[in-house]
């Protein structure tokens, strides 16, 4: 269930003026928040180099903010490479982490200058034979996480037991494997799966010396999974990472630790603004039809299993049964049901919080309703608005 806050009508003014200037629906992206989230993660995991998972929020202003702050980038498609090409990013600060790639994607990444790739099977390793002099590989392991709402170890990753075989195969192929990689699941409620995965990887890294002619593995990619508060409270990032920091001490001192955060950096940095474009009374409830919905910015309710905290504005005290619906003709396109709201009017605003990750990234323009227009505040360069919302 989405949580709904009823704020005083006067609090709508700042959002209303954005709608007056830019129309509705909007996705307001705050680059100062992007920077703050990145810096907090750096403080929570000292010594770890972070590669932002572009898929969470593929927006140039976000990428520029992070590049200026020293972040690297996690690439998963040729399209993401094309986005990075629009700004000055050293390819040395990129890793290509999609375990399944087409040759055309490998070539596009190599042309860009990215040379670190993730693989998780012999078939995928073989794809690098023609490029073996130019690339270094990370092996992705699977660590299923039943407590995470988003399991990223179902589709990808080899088992820890397969690692020796893959390392021996890499030796036979003349390929460089430089480290291990995992994703503990997204929006993890606790760090236990990260800890288990790190300790298993520490053992595998120690054992790797025997398969790699004494060279051993030198990189561990601990993935993403750092949680943000949507409906439920989550531990602060410092608390969440404290067990991870301890687990990392089990790694040999030479191992470079990297991560690929998406949600933690992107989710709190964007706020959706939509407007009521229709009202009907049906089945004893008041239906409010918004100009954004599940096919648009709220797509994360389907694909990412999220529910977002919402705010509406009213000074009335009475509440009635209501439904917040998206604009399309599809009846699946309902954002929130079984809720109680004050009586709202045509043109009133609904604000969605924590909506930066896996939202506009997976939005469509089904029915040809336009996607939310992005409005960037506190951008990394001088263009744009400096606002505090
Ligand atoms: C390979 C990979 N890395 C990083 C991420 C980002 O994870 P999160 O948003 O949990 O930080 C994902 C999410 O899908 C992913 O698939």
Tab-separated table of C-alpha atoms and ligand atoms in Angstrom:
chain	number	residue	atom	x	y	z
A	1	UNK	CA	0.000	0.000	0.000
A	2	UNK	CA	1.191	3.512	-0.734
A	3	UNK	CA	1.336	5.762	2.315
A	4	UNK	CA	-0.516	9.037	1.853
A	5	UNK	CA	0.245	12.247	3.704
A	6	UNK	CA	-2.325	15.041	3.642
A	7	UNK	CA	-0.414	18.334	3.710
A	8	UNK	CA	-1.861	21.814	4.105
A	9	UNK	CA	-3.125	23.329	0.872
A	10	UNK	CA	-0.578	26.156	1.121
A	11	UNK	CA	2.278	23.626	0.857
A	12	UNK	CA	1.282	22.938	-2.757
A	13	UNK	CA	2.437	26.366	-3.932
A	14	UNK	CA	6.041	25.461	-4.793
A	15	UNK	CA	4.906	22.410	-6.791
A	16	UNK	CA	2.094	24.364	-8.407
A	17	UNK	CA	4.547	26.953	-9.690
A	18	UNK	CA	6.659	24.218	-11.303
A	19	UNK	CA	3.513	22.899	-13.011
A	20	UNK	CA	2.648	26.415	-14.165
A	21	UNK	CA	6.124	26.741	-15.680
A	22	UNK	CA	6.651	23.249	-17.075
A	23	UNK	CA	3.257	21.527	-17.271
A	24	UNK	CA	2.197	18.199	-15.784
A	25	UNK	CA	3.196	15.436	-15.175
A	26	UNK	CA	6.747	16.158	-13.996
A	27	UNK	CA	9.669	14.273	-12.537
A	28	UNK	CA	11.738	16.704	-10.495
A	29	UNK	CA	15.341	15.507	-10.267
A	30	UNK	CA	17.447	17.068	-7.524
A	31	UNK	CA	21.162	16.728	-8.300
A	32	UNK	CA	22.140	18.024	-4.847
A	33	UNK	CA	20.388	14.968	-3.403
A	34	UNK	CA	22.204	12.695	-5.884
A	35	UNK	CA	25.504	14.105	-4.631
A	36	UNK	CA	24.482	13.790	-0.985
A	37	UNK	CA	23.488	10.134	-1.388
A	38	UNK	CA	26.755	9.351	-3.176
A	39	UNK	CA	28.799	11.055	-0.483
A	40	UNK	CA	26.946	9.223	2.288
A	41	UNK	CA	27.636	5.886	0.619
A	42	UNK	CA	31.339	6.790	0.255
A	43	UNK	CA	31.479	7.620	3.975
A	44	UNK	CA	29.669	4.389	4.907
A	45	UNK	CA	32.085	2.266	2.853
A	46	UNK	CA	35.509	3.926	2.994
A	47	UNK	CA	37.957	2.711	0.367
A	48	UNK	CA	35.215	1.266	-1.888
A	49	UNK	CA	34.970	2.675	-5.435
A	50	UNK	CA	31.332	3.066	-6.537
A	51	UNK	CA	30.114	2.572	-10.101
A	52	UNK	CA	26.614	4.035	-10.464
A	53	UNK	CA	24.189	1.543	-12.050
A	54	UNK	CA	22.958	3.754	-14.898
A	55	UNK	CA	19.850	1.589	-15.415
A	56	UNK	CA	18.290	2.992	-12.208
A	57	UNK	CA	18.084	6.570	-13.514
A	58	UNK	CA	19.686	7.095	-16.933
A	59	UNK	CA	19.702	10.889	-16.888
A	60	UNK	CA	22.611	13.041	-18.050
A	61	UNK	CA	22.417	15.540	-15.186
A	62	UNK	CA	22.622	12.681	-12.684
A	63	UNK	CA	25.580	11.138	-14.489
A	64	UNK	CA	27.375	14.494	-14.709
A	65	UNK	CA	26.855	15.120	-10.993
A	66	UNK	CA	28.306	11.733	-10.149
A	67	UNK	CA	31.193	12.002	-12.609
A	68	UNK	CA	32.212	15.337	-11.080
A	69	UNK	CA	32.127	13.724	-7.634
A	70	UNK	CA	34.481	10.932	-8.770
A	71	UNK	CA	32.019	8.062	-9.276
A	72	UNK	CA	32.431	5.425	-11.951
A	73	UNK	CA	29.636	3.886	-14.027
A	74	UNK	CA	28.165	0.414	-14.335
A	75	UNK	CA	27.158	-0.227	-17.947
A	76	UNK	CA	24.713	-2.879	-19.074
A	77	UNK	CA	23.958	-2.065	-22.717
A	78	UNK	CA	25.214	-0.241	-25.789
A	79	UNK	CA	22.491	2.362	-25.172
A	80	UNK	CA	23.995	3.203	-21.792
A	81	UNK	CA	27.387	3.586	-23.450
A	82	UNK	CA	25.844	6.016	-25.962
A	83	UNK	CA	24.492	8.063	-23.045
A	84	UNK	CA	27.931	8.221	-21.419
A	85	UNK	CA	29.489	9.276	-24.715
A	86	UNK	CA	27.523	12.532	-24.379
A	87	UNK	CA	29.772	13.607	-21.539
A	88	UNK	CA	33.459	13.510	-20.758
A	89	UNK	CA	33.877	10.319	-18.720
A	90	UNK	CA	37.059	8.332	-18.734
A	91	UNK	CA	36.239	4.778	-19.858
A	92	UNK	CA	38.672	3.634	-17.186
A	93	UNK	CA	35.908	4.558	-14.732
A	94	UNK	CA	33.414	2.124	-16.268
A	95	UNK	CA	32.663	-1.580	-15.927
A	96	UNK	CA	30.332	-3.580	-18.134
A	97	UNK	CA	28.300	-5.734	-15.757
A	98	UNK	CA	25.570	-7.399	-17.808
A	99	UNK	CA	26.478	-11.090	-17.689
A	100	UNK	CA	24.941	-11.731	-21.141
A	101	UNK	CA	26.223	-9.702	-24.075
A	102	UNK	CA	26.038	-9.666	-27.845
A	103	UNK	CA	29.269	-9.370	-29.773
A	104	UNK	CA	28.074	-5.962	-30.970
A	105	UNK	CA	27.798	-4.830	-27.305
A	106	UNK	CA	31.296	-6.079	-26.511
A	107	UNK	CA	32.698	-4.250	-29.525
A	108	UNK	CA	30.820	-1.078	-28.674
A	109	UNK	CA	32.174	-1.178	-25.093
A	110	UNK	CA	35.722	-1.825	-26.315
A	111	UNK	CA	35.469	1.030	-28.827
A	112	UNK	CA	34.380	3.271	-25.953
A	113	UNK	CA	37.406	2.062	-23.971
A	114	UNK	CA	35.716	-0.058	-21.296
A	115	UNK	CA	37.825	-3.188	-20.705
A	116	UNK	CA	36.316	-4.780	-17.571
A	117	UNK	CA	33.408	-7.178	-18.211
A	118	UNK	CA	31.320	-9.483	-16.056
A	119	UNK	CA	30.687	-13.099	-17.144
A	120	UNK	CA	29.028	-16.041	-15.407
A	121	UNK	CA	29.329	-19.030	-17.756
A	122	UNK	CA	31.798	-20.757	-20.101
A	123	UNK	CA	29.653	-19.685	-23.076
A	124	UNK	CA	29.936	-16.046	-22.089
A	125	UNK	CA	33.679	-16.346	-21.478
A	126	UNK	CA	34.144	-17.777	-24.966
A	127	UNK	CA	32.671	-14.595	-26.459
A	128	UNK	CA	35.809	-12.787	-25.297
A	129	UNK	CA	38.269	-15.093	-27.082
A	130	UNK	CA	38.814	-12.649	-29.982
A	131	UNK	CA	39.445	-9.817	-27.501
A	132	UNK	CA	41.328	-11.712	-24.808
A	133	UNK	CA	44.413	-9.498	-24.961
A	134	UNK	CA	42.327	-6.390	-24.258
A	135	UNK	CA	39.892	-7.416	-21.519
A	136	UNK	CA	39.819	-8.414	-17.868
A	137	UNK	CA	36.833	-10.359	-16.540
A	138	UNK	CA	34.911	-10.529	-13.275
A	139	UNK	CA	33.010	-13.754	-12.491
A	140	UNK	CA	29.475	-13.138	-11.262
A	141	UNK	CA	28.265	-15.414	-8.516
A	142	UNK	CA	24.689	-16.122	-7.521
A	143	UNK	CA	23.664	-15.603	-3.886
A	144	UNK	CA	19.858	-15.861	-3.762
A	145	UNK	CA	18.330	-13.603	-1.121
A	146	UNK	CA	14.853	-14.616	0.037
A	147	UNK	CA	14.543	-11.513	2.225
A	148	UNK	CA	15.107	-9.092	-0.662
A	149	UNK	CA	11.998	-8.104	-2.668
A	150	UNK	CA	14.104	-8.048	-5.840
A	151	UNK	CA	16.117	-11.224	-6.371
A	152	UNK	CA	19.013	-10.600	-8.744
A	153	UNK	CA	20.510	-14.068	-8.407
A	154	UNK	CA	17.774	-15.970	-10.244
A	155	UNK	CA	18.627	-15.080	-13.802
A	156	UNK	CA	22.366	-14.564	-13.455
A	157	UNK	CA	25.390	-15.853	-11.630
A	158	UNK	CA	27.319	-19.104	-11.259
A	159	UNK	CA	27.472	-21.045	-8.010
A	160	UNK	CA	30.567	-20.697	-5.786
A	161	UNK	CA	31.366	-24.353	-6.628
A	162	UNK	CA	31.686	-23.457	-10.329
A	163	UNK	CA	34.351	-20.801	-9.744
A	164	UNK	CA	37.401	-23.148	-9.785
A	165	UNK	CA	36.186	-24.645	-13.081
A	166	UNK	CA	35.703	-21.224	-14.656
A	167	UNK	CA	39.119	-20.057	-13.427
A	168	UNK	CA	40.804	-23.135	-14.900
A	169	UNK	CA	38.910	-22.585	-18.161
A	170	UNK	CA	40.087	-18.962	-18.277
A	171	UNK	CA	43.664	-20.178	-17.916
A	172	UNK	CA	43.222	-22.572	-20.837
A	173	UNK	CA	41.703	-19.777	-22.950
A	174	UNK	CA	44.475	-17.321	-22.091
A	175	UNK	CA	41.913	-14.974	-20.547
A	176	UNK	CA	42.449	-12.678	-17.562
A	177	UNK	CA	39.941	-13.060	-14.742
A	178	UNK	CA	40.715	-10.348	-12.228
A	179	UNK	CA	37.966	-10.735	-9.678
A	180	UNK	CA	34.527	-11.780	-8.467
A	181	UNK	CA	31.200	-10.008	-8.514
A	182	UNK	CA	27.750	-10.541	-6.969
A	183	UNK	CA	24.461	-8.760	-6.425
A	184	UNK	CA	22.884	-9.557	-3.062
A	185	UNK	CA	19.387	-8.500	-4.221
A	186	UNK	CA	17.971	-4.995	-4.458
A	187	UNK	CA	16.419	-3.047	-1.541
A	188	UNK	CA	17.876	-5.540	0.946
A	189	UNK	CA	16.243	-5.140	4.369
A	190	UNK	CA	19.466	-6.183	6.087
A	191	UNK	CA	23.115	-6.744	5.084
A	192	UNK	CA	23.216	-10.458	5.943
A	193	UNK	CA	23.317	-11.643	2.327
A	194	UNK	CA	26.114	-9.182	1.513
A	195	UNK	CA	28.064	-10.522	4.492
A	196	UNK	CA	27.543	-14.172	3.513
A	197	UNK	CA	28.549	-13.405	-0.069
A	198	UNK	CA	31.667	-11.442	0.942
A	199	UNK	CA	32.867	-14.219	3.261
A	200	UNK	CA	32.319	-16.872	0.578
A	201	UNK	CA	34.153	-14.699	-1.965
A	202	UNK	CA	37.026	-14.151	0.492
A	203	UNK	CA	37.488	-17.928	0.636
A	204	UNK	CA	37.316	-18.241	-3.161
A	205	UNK	CA	39.821	-15.409	-3.610
A	206	UNK	CA	42.246	-17.112	-1.238
A	207	UNK	CA	41.801	-20.403	-3.106
A	208	UNK	CA	42.180	-18.739	-6.505
A	209	UNK	CA	45.980	-18.630	-6.136
A	210	UNK	CA	46.152	-22.334	-6.932
A	211	UNK	CA	44.220	-21.986	-10.211
A	212	UNK	CA	45.816	-18.818	-11.524
A	213	UNK	CA	49.512	-19.669	-11.329
A	214	UNK	CA	49.965	-17.844	-8.024
A	215	UNK	CA	48.522	-14.523	-9.288
A	216	UNK	CA	45.168	-14.679	-7.485
A	217	UNK	CA	42.113	-12.493	-7.868
A	218	UNK	CA	42.404	-8.814	-6.993
A	219	UNK	CA	38.886	-7.309	-7.272
A	220	UNK	CA	35.584	-7.915	-5.473
A	221	UNK	CA	32.431	-6.226	-6.766
A	222	UNK	CA	29.825	-6.253	-3.974
A	223	UNK	CA	26.999	-5.027	-6.262
A	224	UNK	CA	24.125	-2.827	-5.087
A	225	UNK	CA	21.201	-3.588	-2.799
A	226	UNK	CA	21.548	-0.626	-0.391
A	227	UNK	CA	18.005	0.176	0.789
A	228	UNK	CA	16.027	3.418	0.936
A	229	UNK	CA	12.878	4.177	2.975
A	230	UNK	CA	9.761	3.877	0.826
A	231	UNK	CA	6.850	2.776	3.007
A	232	UNK	CA	8.932	0.953	5.602
A	233	UNK	CA	11.791	2.365	7.604
A	234	UNK	CA	15.230	0.961	6.762
A	235	UNK	CA	18.516	1.191	8.670
A	236	UNK	CA	20.656	4.259	7.971
A	237	UNK	CA	23.325	3.595	5.348
A	238	UNK	CA	26.032	3.803	8.008
A	239	UNK	CA	24.289	1.143	10.128
A	240	UNK	CA	23.468	-1.020	7.084
A	241	UNK	CA	27.100	-0.995	5.981
A	242	UNK	CA	28.652	-1.607	9.381
A	243	UNK	CA	28.474	-5.437	9.096
A	244	UNK	CA	29.660	-5.138	5.487
A	245	UNK	CA	32.697	-3.113	6.604
A	246	UNK	CA	33.542	-5.836	9.118
A	247	UNK	CA	33.099	-8.622	6.552
A	248	UNK	CA	35.382	-6.826	4.084
A	249	UNK	CA	38.261	-7.151	6.564
A	250	UNK	CA	38.233	-10.901	5.761
A	251	UNK	CA	39.533	-10.120	2.257
A	252	UNK	CA	43.240	-10.264	1.489
A	253	UNK	CA	44.683	-6.733	1.831
A	254	UNK	CA	45.465	-6.355	-1.886
A	255	UNK	CA	41.837	-6.833	-2.982
A	256	UNK	CA	40.205	-3.724	-4.438
A	257	UNK	CA	36.518	-3.532	-3.462
A	258	UNK	CA	34.009	-1.913	-5.801
A	259	UNK	CA	30.213	-1.592	-5.792
A	260	UNK	CA	27.383	-0.788	-8.242
A	261	UNK	CA	24.715	1.201	-6.373
A	262	UNK	CA	21.618	2.277	-8.259
A	263	UNK	CA	18.608	2.695	-5.997
A	264	UNK	CA	20.415	4.227	-3.014
A	265	UNK	CA	21.711	7.106	-5.118
A	266	UNK	CA	18.735	7.605	-7.421
A	267	UNK	CA	15.526	6.913	-5.458
A	268	UNK	CA	15.575	9.826	-2.991
A	269	UNK	CA	16.701	12.242	-5.715
A	270	UNK	CA	13.472	12.451	-7.713
A	271	UNK	CA	9.896	13.453	-6.943
A	272	UNK	CA	6.936	12.951	-9.228
A	273	UNK	CA	4.280	15.606	-9.672
A	274	UNK	CA	0.983	14.654	-11.309
A	275	UNK	CA	-2.385	16.379	-11.609
A	276	UNK	CA	-5.969	15.218	-11.346
A	277	UNK	CA	-7.426	15.235	-14.854
A	278	UNK	CA	-10.717	13.487	-14.149
A	279	UNK	CA	-13.051	12.621	-11.272
A	280	UNK	CA	-15.855	10.042	-11.110
A	281	UNK	CA	-17.945	8.485	-8.364
A	282	UNK	CA	-18.172	4.730	-8.809
A	283	UNK	CA	-18.782	1.799	-6.470
A	284	UNK	CA	-19.088	4.139	-3.477
A	285	UNK	CA	-15.629	5.545	-4.035
A	286	UNK	CA	-14.247	8.697	-5.527
A	287	UNK	CA	-12.005	7.882	-8.472
A	288	UNK	CA	-9.299	10.424	-9.242
A	289	UNK	CA	-7.665	10.007	-12.648
A	290	UNK	CA	-4.115	11.390	-12.706
A	291	UNK	CA	-2.061	12.336	-15.750
A	292	UNK	CA	0.667	9.852	-14.700
A	293	UNK	CA	0.315	6.201	-13.773
A	294	UNK	CA	1.582	2.630	-13.953
A	295	UNK	CA	2.542	2.916	-17.621
A	296	UNK	CA	4.506	6.086	-16.762
A	297	UNK	CA	6.460	7.160	-13.694
A	298	UNK	CA	4.689	4.645	-11.440
A	299	UNK	CA	5.902	1.692	-13.563
A	300	UNK	CA	8.107	0.702	-10.611
A	301	UNK	CA	4.950	-0.448	-8.823
A	302	UNK	CA	4.842	-3.279	-11.365
A	303	UNK	CA	8.440	-3.948	-12.353
A	304	UNK	CA	10.170	-3.040	-9.087
A	305	UNK	CA	7.411	-4.170	-6.664
A	306	UNK	CA	7.561	-0.748	-4.943
A	307	UNK	CA	4.873	1.412	-3.357
A	308	UNK	CA	5.724	5.077	-3.000
A	309	UNK	CA	4.901	7.586	-0.265
A	310	UNK	CA	2.415	10.095	-1.696
A	311	UNK	CA	1.313	13.578	-0.629
A	312	UNK	CA	-1.920	15.376	-1.501
A	313	UNK	CA	-2.870	18.865	-0.365
A	314	UNK	CA	-6.073	19.870	1.417
A	315	UNK	CA	-7.286	21.800	4.456
A	316	UNK	CA	-10.430	19.666	4.827
A	317	UNK	CA	-10.823	17.256	7.712
A	318	UNK	CA	-13.368	14.801	6.295
A	319	UNK	CA	-12.072	11.743	4.457
A	320	UNK	CA	-13.827	9.498	1.943
A	321	UNK	CA	-13.015	6.233	0.190
A	322	UNK	CA	-10.981	6.987	-2.891
A	323	UNK	CA	-8.903	5.519	-5.702
A	324	UNK	CA	-5.915	7.108	-7.452
A	325	UNK	CA	-5.816	5.923	-11.036
A	326	UNK	CA	-3.443	6.420	-13.963
A	327	UNK	CA	-4.614	8.012	-17.193
A	328	UNK	CA	-4.577	5.085	-19.651
A	329	UNK	CA	-7.505	2.982	-20.836
A	330	UNK	CA	-6.125	-0.123	-19.120
A	331	UNK	CA	-7.840	-1.060	-15.871
A	332	UNK	CA	-4.594	-2.368	-14.399
A	333	UNK	CA	-3.452	1.260	-14.387
A	334	UNK	CA	-4.412	2.042	-10.780
A	335	UNK	CA	-1.870	3.554	-8.392
A	336	UNK	CA	-3.646	3.270	-5.033
A	337	UNK	CA	-6.956	1.737	-3.895
A	338	UNK	CA	-8.579	1.286	-0.509
A	339	UNK	CA	-7.401	4.700	0.584
A	340	UNK	CA	-9.206	7.565	2.286
A	341	UNK	CA	-8.696	11.088	0.995
A	342	UNK	CA	-10.200	14.520	1.527
A	343	UNK	CA	-12.395	15.684	-1.374
A	344	UNK	CA	-10.010	16.749	-4.153
A	345	UNK	CA	-10.643	18.841	-7.260
A	346	UNK	CA	-9.686	18.866	-10.922
A	347	UNK	CA	-6.103	20.084	-11.317
A	348	UNK	CA	-5.067	19.235	-7.720
A	349	UNK	CA	-1.581	17.784	-7.415
A	350	UNK	CA	-0.346	14.404	-6.195
A	351	UNK	CA	3.318	14.216	-5.204
A	352	UNK	CA	5.258	10.914	-5.253
A	353	UNK	CA	8.402	10.682	-3.123
A	354	UNK	CA	11.487	8.440	-3.441
A	355	UNK	CA	10.707	8.052	-7.128
A	356	UNK	CA	14.134	8.302	-8.752
A	357	UNK	CA	15.030	4.623	-9.139
A	358	UNK	CA	13.467	2.256	-11.686
A	359	UNK	CA	10.555	4.632	-12.375
A	360	UNK	CA	11.008	6.882	-15.409
A	361	UNK	CA	13.672	4.375	-16.495
A	362	UNK	CA	10.929	1.832	-17.191
A	363	UNK	CA	8.121	4.248	-18.137
A	364	UNK	CA	6.348	3.846	-21.478
A	365	UNK	CA	4.143	6.162	-23.474
A	366	UNK	CA	1.325	3.616	-23.818
A	367	UNK	CA	-1.846	5.215	-25.197
A	368	UNK	CA	0.596	7.925	-26.261
A	369	UNK	CA	0.118	9.722	-22.998
A	370	UNK	CA	3.318	11.717	-22.692
A	371	UNK	CA	5.846	10.594	-20.097
A	372	UNK	CA	6.561	12.938	-17.224
A	373	UNK	CA	8.748	15.846	-18.260
A	374	UNK	CA	11.993	15.960	-16.273
A	375	UNK	CA	12.863	19.146	-14.426
A	376	UNK	CA	16.368	19.292	-13.001
A	377	UNK	CA	17.061	21.323	-9.890
A	378	UNK	CA	20.497	22.039	-8.411
A	379	UNK	CA	22.219	20.771	-11.553
A	380	UNK	CA	25.954	20.061	-11.671
A	381	UNK	CA	26.630	23.040	-13.973
A	382	UNK	CA	25.237	26.594	-13.853
A	383	UNK	CA	22.293	25.958	-16.190
A	384	UNK	CA	19.013	25.162	-14.475
A	385	UNK	CA	17.395	26.154	-11.213
A	386	UNK	CA	18.723	26.142	-7.704
A	387	UNK	CA	15.754	25.321	-5.511
A	388	UNK	CA	15.138	23.676	-2.252
A	389	UNK	CA	11.899	21.671	-2.170
B	1	LIG	C1	24.169	-5.853	-12.283
B	1	LIG	C2	23.498	-4.853	-11.420
B	1	LIG	N1	24.252	-3.986	-10.728
B	1	LIG	C3	23.707	-3.034	-9.947
B	1	LIG	C4	22.344	-2.899	-9.839
B	1	LIG	C5	21.795	-1.820	-8.954
B	1	LIG	O1	21.269	-2.372	-7.804
B	1	LIG	P1	20.571	-1.480	-6.698
B	1	LIG	O2	19.616	-0.617	-7.365
B	1	LIG	O3	19.984	-2.465	-5.764
B	1	LIG	O4	21.657	-0.677	-6.022
B	1	LIG	C6	21.508	-3.795	-10.522
B	1	LIG	C7	20.049	-3.690	-10.412
B	1	LIG	O5	19.287	-4.259	-11.155
B	1	LIG	C8	22.100	-4.783	-11.343
B	1	LIG	O6	21.355	-5.657	-12.033
